[in-house]
Amino acid sequence: MKNSTSLRPAHFLALLAGCLTLATAAPYGPNGRETRWTQPNGQVVQLRVFGDDYYGRTENLAGFTVIHNDADETYYYATLSADGKSFVPTATPADAPAPAGLAAHLALPKDVVKGIVKASRAQLDAGRNKRWSQRVEAVREVRQGKLGAARRAPSPAAQINAAPVLGDKRGLTIIVEFPDDTETSGSDPINFPTTREKIVRFCNAVGYNEDGNTGSVRDYFFDQSIGQMTYTQTVTPVVTLPRPYNYYNFSDYPRNENLRNPVLGASDMIEDAITELQKTNFDFSSLTIDTDSNAIATNIFFAGPDSGSFARGLWPHQASVFPNSINVGSTTSPIFITNYQITNIENAAPTIGTFCHENGHLLLNYPDIYSLIGEGVGEHCLMGSANFLNDGKTPAPINAYFKDLVGWGNITDIAPSQFLTASLPTTGNVAYRISNPVVETEFFIVENRGNGDKWAEHVNDRGILIWHIDETISGNFDGFPHYGVALEQADGRQDLEAGENRGDGGDLFDLFDPKFTDSTTPSARWWDGSRSFVNVEVVSEIGANTRVAFGGVPPNTIIVSTPNGDEVLFRDSRYPITWKANIRGNVRIDLLKGTNVIENIAANEEDDGAFDWSVPARIAADNNYSIRISSVTNPLPSTDTSDAPFSITDTTFPLNNVMPEGWFEPGFSASRWSVTQNASFEGKYSLKSGVTPDGRRSAIAYQSLFRSGFVSFYIKVSSEEGF
């Protein structure tokens, strides 16, 4: 294929107050986006930017809000204007001590921020919002047709717009560095900090784990799609651009006094990089294109720091090439570079989280579901703020609703009051949808986030997620009257809506917060306040498979809750046997080893749902036990057995330096742990790590079922002075 640099009008041009601005992107991390700025006097100011590409507020490391003054290219401490609706600079530069009496963490009122964000989104997200809305409406039309609720079969247009995103998809990743700036004294090229081969592995390798990443970008999307989509990148060689860093950073280069609009700087960078690649006959023909001949995703890594000033100069963002798309194909077979995301890379240890979030936008047209008015869904979904989990190395899964919209879901539709007991696996994208029979755009989606999914290793909570969906709202930014994708938080605190955190251990439903009905908090009522008659109840321990009863426990049914599989019980200790039942009369409780009953625990126990079992010391230590609970007097036979085997063992530390039961080393731990008798606080044993390399982490974890109360441990650290 002959390469070409012909241009055509871009799909959209983002204009706001007469200036180009940025498009969708990821929120900055919980500790802000770190950057730095060199003041005119040569002092370097370390900064943190809070927000996202729609709005950012900058602090120094001491927590004082600072603003950049364009007139003298200096950061100053900020104070509020007389009307309280904007920041104004004080007379004190940010490299000096803060003025006496200045308040830290100064912020604009929420309604002011909301107005800024709303205006930005109206201009910036129009193209993607249109594509997303078309898909949502098309999928709903197809779904209603399958349910027999549509007046006619789905239209051909709906079937096209609802087509699943499957198969092999190929994006483009351009990696660039900068030459020596001849306008400065001395040699100052900015070299790309790692090799092309590493970026290829970062994007495409199977089982990638370098720098602690849980997988590659390809691994993440392959797993999210349960193997239905393989998304890889054509990674360019490292391109040395024809012009230095400051050319793309400043509009008045080489005076370097006015930072550029970031879209203009990025567009020039992309065009220059493509020109250099075409000089070497680089082949772009492997890229996947959409129906308008656009490359589905273009990612740019540029060497060195960002500009240091929010949304100005070389600042990470996602937008469209200005003023025209770039054709890297031919006249007859065009391949247009249109939508892109750009970020800087300063070291040789890139993380995949934000790269995956941005490609959720580029590849799948997903909207952001974090929020500046509250936290949206927080760290419970990639398209919230979960791209930052494990320092960006283990982004959380995509929510089941978004997966279903692109054809990756295995969702079963049930009626609000339908009796059904289901075992929901953590993997496989299995979920249940309960729809509002009056409003087809509103429904709950129930999925399990238990054990067994490596992408959920660092989430804030394990349990049953209940998503409350309103398809008339795209994204979660406004927060009014409610989010489009809301997480029903089991503790009823609504911390996400209040902005108290990005997720905590009380958000998901489990045996401690098992029920979701019209009368619980949170309530299962529809958004208009009417009763839904939905009844969802967790009836087993959270695990790789978690049992959930919809519509309540069906008649003539017993459901074993605990122990229900994978637990560790200790001989000569007490353990709660719990169950749910809708029967008449009492129950019998038996201990099974394999399929054989080895002990009757209770022959005629009251059906109150709980039995405090004293595990006999005589029971052999093994890992293939289960509990069976049977009706004694119910008219119809009723029985249930633990879903999976559990273990019975001793409480003591094992001999021969073997890790004790329930303890394990997380995958990111950089040193091995062992049992030692050299030091202990109580008893004879302790766990000791090996030497931890510089800049790495050593970790040990314990997993088991705990009753409510306190768990404590003692820790001793021996380290270099000052670390």
Short mmCIF file of C-alpha atoms in Angstrom, two decimals, residues 196-531:
data_model
loop_
_atom_site.label_atom_id
_atom_site.label_comp_id
_atom_site.label_asym_id
_atom_site.label_seq_id
_atom_site.Cartn_x
_atom_site.Cartn_y
_atom_site.Cartn_z
CA ARG A 196 10.51 -0.13 21.68
CA GLU A 197 10.67 -3.84 22.53
CA LYS A 198 9.47 -3.11 26.07
CA ILE A 199 6.56 -1.00 24.83
CA VAL A 200 5.63 -3.84 22.46
CA ARG A 201 5.53 -6.22 25.45
CA PHE A 202 3.63 -3.63 27.52
CA CYS A 203 0.97 -3.46 24.81
CA ASN A 204 0.87 -6.97 23.37
CA ALA A 205 2.63 -9.63 25.44
CA VAL A 206 0.70 -12.55 26.91
CA GLY A 207 1.28 -12.78 30.67
CA TYR A 208 3.20 -9.49 30.91
CA ASN A 209 4.35 -8.80 34.48
CA GLU A 210 7.24 -6.36 34.19
CA ASP A 211 7.46 -3.60 36.82
CA GLY A 212 4.68 -5.33 38.76
CA ASN A 213 1.99 -4.93 36.10
CA THR A 214 -0.70 -7.63 36.34
CA GLY A 215 -0.75 -8.06 32.56
CA SER A 216 -0.36 -6.22 29.28
CA VAL A 217 -2.96 -3.98 27.68
CA ARG A 218 -3.79 -6.94 25.44
CA ASP A 219 -4.18 -9.20 28.51
CA TYR A 220 -6.57 -6.76 30.17
CA PHE A 221 -9.00 -6.44 27.27
CA PHE A 222 -8.71 -10.14 26.38
CA ASP A 223 -9.76 -11.03 29.92
CA GLN A 224 -12.52 -8.41 30.11
CA SER A 225 -14.00 -9.75 26.87
CA ILE A 226 -13.60 -13.38 28.09
CA GLY A 227 -11.40 -14.04 25.08
CA GLN A 228 -13.78 -12.58 22.53
CA MET A 229 -11.53 -9.66 21.57
CA THR A 230 -7.78 -9.56 21.11
CA TYR A 231 -6.66 -5.93 21.13
CA THR A 232 -3.02 -5.30 20.22
CA GLN A 233 -0.93 -2.38 19.02
CA THR A 234 1.26 -1.68 16.04
CA VAL A 235 4.11 -0.01 17.91
CA THR A 236 6.35 2.30 15.89
CA PRO A 237 10.10 2.51 16.26
CA VAL A 238 11.25 5.30 18.59
CA VAL A 239 10.82 8.41 16.43
CA THR A 240 13.23 11.31 16.93
CA LEU A 241 11.11 14.32 16.06
CA PRO A 242 12.53 16.99 13.74
CA ARG A 243 11.95 19.74 16.30
CA PRO A 244 12.85 20.02 20.00
CA TYR A 245 10.55 19.61 22.98
CA ASN A 246 9.99 23.33 23.50
CA TYR A 247 8.75 23.81 19.94
CA TYR A 248 5.73 21.64 20.73
CA ASN A 249 5.42 23.07 24.25
CA PHE A 250 5.52 26.82 23.54
CA SER A 251 3.61 28.83 20.92
CA ASP A 252 6.33 31.49 20.67
CA TYR A 253 9.35 29.18 20.40
CA PRO A 254 12.26 29.93 20.87
CA ARG A 255 11.28 32.75 23.27
CA ASN A 256 9.38 30.12 25.28
CA GLU A 257 7.12 32.54 27.12
CA ASN A 258 3.66 31.31 26.09
CA LEU A 259 2.60 27.69 26.47
CA ARG A 260 0.78 26.26 23.46
CA ASN A 261 -2.71 24.95 23.26
CA PRO A 262 -2.09 21.24 23.97
CA VAL A 263 -4.18 19.99 21.03
CA LEU A 264 -2.10 22.09 18.62
CA GLY A 265 1.16 20.86 20.13
CA ALA A 266 0.00 17.23 20.05
CA SER A 267 -1.33 17.54 16.48
CA ASP A 268 1.97 18.95 15.25
CA MET A 269 3.82 16.18 17.12
CA ILE A 270 1.66 13.47 15.53
CA GLU A 271 1.99 14.91 12.04
CA ASP A 272 5.79 15.27 12.39
CA ALA A 273 6.11 11.72 13.76
CA ILE A 274 4.05 10.28 10.90
CA THR A 275 6.13 12.21 8.35
CA GLU A 276 9.32 10.74 9.84
CA LEU A 277 7.81 7.25 9.80
CA GLN A 278 6.74 7.59 6.18
CA LYS A 279 10.31 8.49 5.23
CA THR A 280 11.20 4.94 6.30
CA ASN A 281 8.14 3.44 4.50
CA PHE A 282 6.55 2.44 7.79
CA ASP A 283 3.55 0.20 7.10
CA PHE A 284 0.27 1.37 8.67
CA SER A 285 -1.86 -1.19 6.82
CA SER A 286 -2.25 -3.49 9.86
CA LEU A 287 -4.39 -0.92 11.72
CA THR A 288 -8.07 -1.69 12.28
CA ILE A 289 -10.38 1.00 10.94
CA ASP A 290 -14.02 1.84 11.64
CA THR A 291 -16.79 2.40 9.12
CA ASP A 292 -15.47 5.93 8.44
CA SER A 293 -11.92 4.65 7.79
CA ASN A 294 -10.64 6.02 11.10
CA ALA A 295 -7.92 4.06 12.89
CA ILE A 296 -9.77 2.78 15.96
CA ALA A 297 -7.18 4.06 18.45
CA THR A 298 -3.99 6.09 18.33
CA ASN A 299 -1.79 6.33 21.43
CA ILE A 300 1.26 8.58 21.77
CA PHE A 301 4.01 8.20 24.36
CA PHE A 302 6.35 11.21 24.42
CA ALA A 303 9.64 11.26 26.32
CA GLY A 304 10.20 13.57 29.25
CA PRO A 305 8.01 15.64 31.56
CA ASP A 306 4.66 17.23 30.89
CA SER A 307 4.46 21.01 30.61
CA GLY A 308 3.96 21.58 34.34
CA SER A 309 0.88 23.76 33.78
CA PHE A 310 -2.61 22.23 33.72
CA ALA A 311 -4.07 21.73 30.20
CA ARG A 312 -1.40 23.86 28.55
CA GLY A 313 1.62 22.95 26.47
CA LEU A 314 2.54 19.28 26.36
CA TRP A 315 -0.16 18.10 28.77
CA PRO A 316 -1.62 14.53 28.67
CA HIS A 317 -5.10 14.45 27.15
CA GLN A 318 -7.43 12.79 24.65
CA ALA A 319 -8.76 14.73 21.64
CA SER A 320 -8.92 14.78 17.83
CA VAL A 321 -6.13 15.84 15.48
CA PHE A 322 -6.37 19.54 14.49
CA PRO A 323 -7.19 20.92 11.97
CA ASN A 324 -7.58 17.77 9.87
CA SER A 325 -7.32 14.02 10.20
CA ILE A 326 -4.14 12.57 8.72
CA ASN A 327 -4.40 9.88 6.05
CA VAL A 328 -1.69 7.26 6.47
CA GLY A 329 -3.24 4.95 3.88
CA SER A 330 -3.85 5.78 0.26
CA THR A 331 -6.40 7.80 -1.65
CA THR A 332 -8.38 4.70 -2.56
CA SER A 333 -7.83 2.87 0.78
CA PRO A 334 -7.58 5.61 3.40
CA ILE A 335 -6.61 5.11 7.03
CA PHE A 336 -7.32 8.30 8.96
CA ILE A 337 -5.58 9.20 12.22
CA THR A 338 -8.30 11.19 13.97
CA ASN A 339 -8.87 10.42 17.67
CA TYR A 340 -5.81 10.04 19.88
CA GLN A 341 -4.61 10.05 23.47
CA ILE A 342 -1.21 11.38 24.47
CA THR A 343 0.82 11.04 27.65
CA ASN A 344 4.39 11.48 28.74
CA ILE A 345 6.75 8.77 29.90
CA GLU A 346 9.65 9.78 32.13
CA ASN A 347 10.97 6.41 33.27
CA ALA A 348 11.40 2.85 32.12
CA ALA A 349 8.52 1.46 34.22
CA PRO A 350 5.20 2.36 32.53
CA THR A 351 1.94 1.14 34.08
CA ILE A 352 -1.11 -0.01 32.12
CA GLY A 353 -4.01 1.50 34.11
CA THR A 354 -4.53 4.87 32.46
CA PHE A 355 -3.59 3.46 29.03
CA CYS A 356 -6.47 0.95 29.43
CA HIS A 357 -8.89 3.65 30.64
CA GLU A 358 -8.13 5.87 27.64
CA ASN A 359 -8.61 2.97 25.26
CA GLY A 360 -11.98 2.34 26.86
CA HIS A 361 -12.83 5.71 25.32
CA LEU A 362 -10.98 5.30 22.02
CA LEU A 363 -11.81 1.68 21.26
CA LEU A 364 -15.25 1.23 22.86
CA ASN A 365 -16.62 4.80 23.19
CA TYR A 366 -17.20 4.20 26.92
CA PRO A 367 -18.11 7.36 28.88
CA ASP A 368 -16.36 8.34 32.08
CA ILE A 369 -18.30 7.26 35.16
CA TYR A 370 -16.20 9.02 37.76
CA SER A 371 -17.49 12.44 38.84
CA LEU A 372 -16.28 15.74 40.18
CA ILE A 373 -19.59 15.98 42.06
CA GLY A 374 -18.94 13.01 44.30
CA GLU A 375 -16.84 10.11 43.07
CA GLY A 376 -19.20 8.34 40.64
CA VAL A 377 -18.43 4.63 40.90
CA GLY A 378 -14.96 5.37 42.26
CA GLU A 379 -12.45 2.54 42.05
CA HIS A 380 -15.06 -0.16 41.37
CA CYS A 381 -14.71 0.11 37.55
CA LEU A 382 -12.00 0.94 35.01
CA MET A 383 -14.09 3.83 33.64
CA GLY A 384 -14.38 5.29 37.13
CA SER A 385 -11.04 5.86 38.83
CA ALA A 386 -9.94 2.21 39.14
CA ASN A 387 -7.12 2.76 36.64
CA PHE A 388 -5.04 3.86 39.66
CA LEU A 389 -5.34 0.64 41.68
CA ASN A 390 -2.00 -0.89 42.69
CA ASP A 391 -0.29 2.30 41.52
CA GLY A 392 -1.82 1.85 38.07
CA LYS A 393 -0.56 -1.71 37.63
CA THR A 394 -3.85 -3.57 38.22
CA PRO A 395 -6.86 -1.68 36.86
CA ALA A 396 -10.15 -3.08 38.14
CA PRO A 397 -12.61 -4.90 35.86
CA ILE A 398 -15.12 -3.12 33.64
CA ASN A 399 -18.66 -3.20 35.05
CA ALA A 400 -21.03 -5.89 33.73
CA TYR A 401 -23.36 -3.32 32.15
CA PHE A 402 -20.61 -1.82 29.96
CA LYS A 403 -19.39 -5.30 29.04
CA ASP A 404 -22.87 -6.28 27.94
CA LEU A 405 -23.24 -3.19 25.75
CA VAL A 406 -20.25 -4.22 23.63
CA GLY A 407 -21.31 -7.87 23.41
CA TRP A 408 -19.17 -9.37 26.17
CA GLY A 409 -21.85 -10.03 28.79
CA ASN A 410 -23.67 -13.19 29.82
CA ILE A 411 -26.66 -11.48 31.40
CA THR A 412 -29.90 -13.23 32.34
CA ASP A 413 -33.09 -11.15 32.56
CA ILE A 414 -35.45 -11.95 35.42
CA ALA A 415 -38.62 -10.34 36.79
CA PRO A 416 -38.44 -8.34 40.05
CA SER A 417 -40.30 -10.93 42.15
CA GLN A 418 -39.05 -14.06 40.40
CA PHE A 419 -37.84 -16.88 42.70
CA LEU A 420 -34.36 -17.94 41.62
CA THR A 421 -31.24 -19.10 43.41
CA ALA A 422 -28.11 -18.65 41.32
CA SER A 423 -24.43 -19.29 41.81
CA LEU A 424 -22.66 -16.24 40.33
CA PRO A 425 -19.04 -16.84 39.27
CA THR A 426 -16.45 -14.10 39.54
CA THR A 427 -15.30 -14.71 35.99
CA GLY A 428 -17.25 -15.26 32.78
CA ASN A 429 -19.10 -11.90 32.79
CA VAL A 430 -22.17 -13.60 34.31
CA ALA A 431 -24.80 -11.27 35.74
CA TYR A 432 -28.55 -10.89 36.27
CA ARG A 433 -30.67 -7.94 35.15
CA ILE A 434 -33.91 -6.89 36.88
CA SER A 435 -35.73 -4.28 34.80
CA ASN A 436 -38.32 -1.68 35.66
CA PRO A 437 -41.47 -3.03 33.94
CA VAL A 438 -42.68 0.53 33.30
CA VAL A 439 -39.44 2.35 32.37
CA GLU A 440 -37.33 0.29 29.95
CA THR A 441 -34.27 2.52 30.48
CA GLU A 442 -33.99 1.62 34.19
CA PHE A 443 -32.76 -1.62 35.73
CA PHE A 444 -30.48 -3.27 38.29
CA ILE A 445 -27.56 -5.48 37.27
CA VAL A 446 -26.20 -7.95 39.84
CA GLU A 447 -22.70 -9.46 39.50
CA ASN A 448 -20.13 -11.16 41.74
CA ARG A 449 -16.68 -9.80 42.52
CA GLY A 450 -15.21 -12.57 44.59
CA ASN A 451 -12.00 -14.55 44.34
CA GLY A 452 -10.35 -15.78 41.18
CA ASP A 453 -10.07 -12.63 39.05
CA LYS A 454 -6.54 -11.23 38.99
CA TRP A 455 -7.88 -7.82 37.89
CA ALA A 456 -9.86 -7.59 41.15
CA GLU A 457 -6.84 -8.36 43.33
CA HIS A 458 -6.57 -4.75 44.59
CA VAL A 459 -10.21 -3.63 44.69
CA ASN A 460 -11.58 -2.01 47.83
CA ASP A 461 -14.15 -4.69 48.59
CA ARG A 462 -15.24 -8.20 47.63
CA GLY A 463 -18.87 -9.15 47.29
CA ILE A 464 -21.97 -8.75 45.17
CA LEU A 465 -22.13 -5.57 43.10
CA ILE A 466 -25.58 -4.14 42.42
CA TRP A 467 -25.52 -1.50 39.69
CA HIS A 468 -28.51 0.85 39.30
CA ILE A 469 -28.67 1.96 35.66
CA ASP A 470 -30.46 4.90 34.05
CA GLU A 471 -29.81 4.77 30.32
CA THR A 472 -31.14 8.29 29.79
CA ILE A 473 -28.01 9.65 31.49
CA SER A 474 -24.58 9.33 29.85
CA GLY A 475 -21.83 9.19 32.44
CA ASN A 476 -21.85 10.33 36.04
CA PHE A 477 -20.54 13.88 35.94
CA ASP A 478 -23.54 15.93 36.98
CA GLY A 479 -24.51 13.73 39.90
CA PHE A 480 -28.08 15.09 39.62
CA PRO A 481 -30.68 13.79 40.04
CA HIS A 482 -28.58 10.63 40.20
CA TYR A 483 -25.77 8.90 38.33
CA GLY A 484 -26.36 7.08 35.07
CA VAL A 485 -24.32 4.14 36.43
CA ALA A 486 -24.73 4.08 40.20
CA LEU A 487 -23.40 1.52 42.65
CA GLU A 488 -25.84 0.58 45.40
CA GLN A 489 -23.54 0.65 48.45
CA ALA A 490 -24.43 -2.07 50.92
CA ASP A 491 -23.62 -0.01 54.02
CA GLY A 492 -26.18 2.63 52.96
CA ARG A 493 -23.73 5.49 53.54
CA GLN A 494 -23.53 6.70 49.90
CA ASP A 495 -19.89 7.66 50.40
CA LEU A 496 -19.32 7.69 46.65
CA GLU A 497 -22.08 10.25 46.02
CA ALA A 498 -20.82 12.35 48.94
CA GLY A 499 -17.23 12.21 47.72
CA GLU A 500 -16.04 10.73 51.03
CA ASN A 501 -13.88 8.11 49.29
CA ARG A 502 -13.42 6.20 46.04
CA GLY A 503 -14.74 2.98 47.56
CA ASP A 504 -14.42 1.11 50.84
CA GLY A 505 -15.03 -2.25 52.48
CA GLY A 506 -18.74 -1.59 53.07
CA ASP A 507 -19.76 -1.07 49.45
CA LEU A 508 -20.52 -4.60 48.26
CA PHE A 509 -23.16 -7.01 49.55
CA ASP A 510 -22.11 -10.10 51.53
CA LEU A 511 -23.31 -12.17 54.49
CA PHE A 512 -22.85 -9.16 56.79
CA ASP A 513 -24.98 -6.91 54.54
CA PRO A 514 -26.89 -9.55 52.57
CA LYS A 515 -30.27 -8.02 51.63
CA PHE A 516 -31.42 -5.50 49.04
CA THR A 517 -35.18 -4.81 49.09
CA ASP A 518 -37.62 -1.91 49.01
CA SER A 519 -37.34 -1.58 52.79
CA THR A 520 -33.54 -1.85 53.24
CA THR A 521 -30.96 0.93 53.18
CA PRO A 522 -29.99 1.31 50.39
CA SER A 523 -33.46 0.81 48.98
CA ALA A 524 -34.37 -1.17 45.88
CA ARG A 525 -37.02 1.39 44.93
CA TRP A 526 -36.91 2.77 41.40
CA TRP A 527 -35.49 6.24 40.83
CA ASP A 528 -38.97 7.81 41.00
CA GLY A 529 -39.47 6.33 44.48
CA SER A 530 -41.96 3.67 43.48
CA ARG A 531 -41.62 0.14 44.85
#
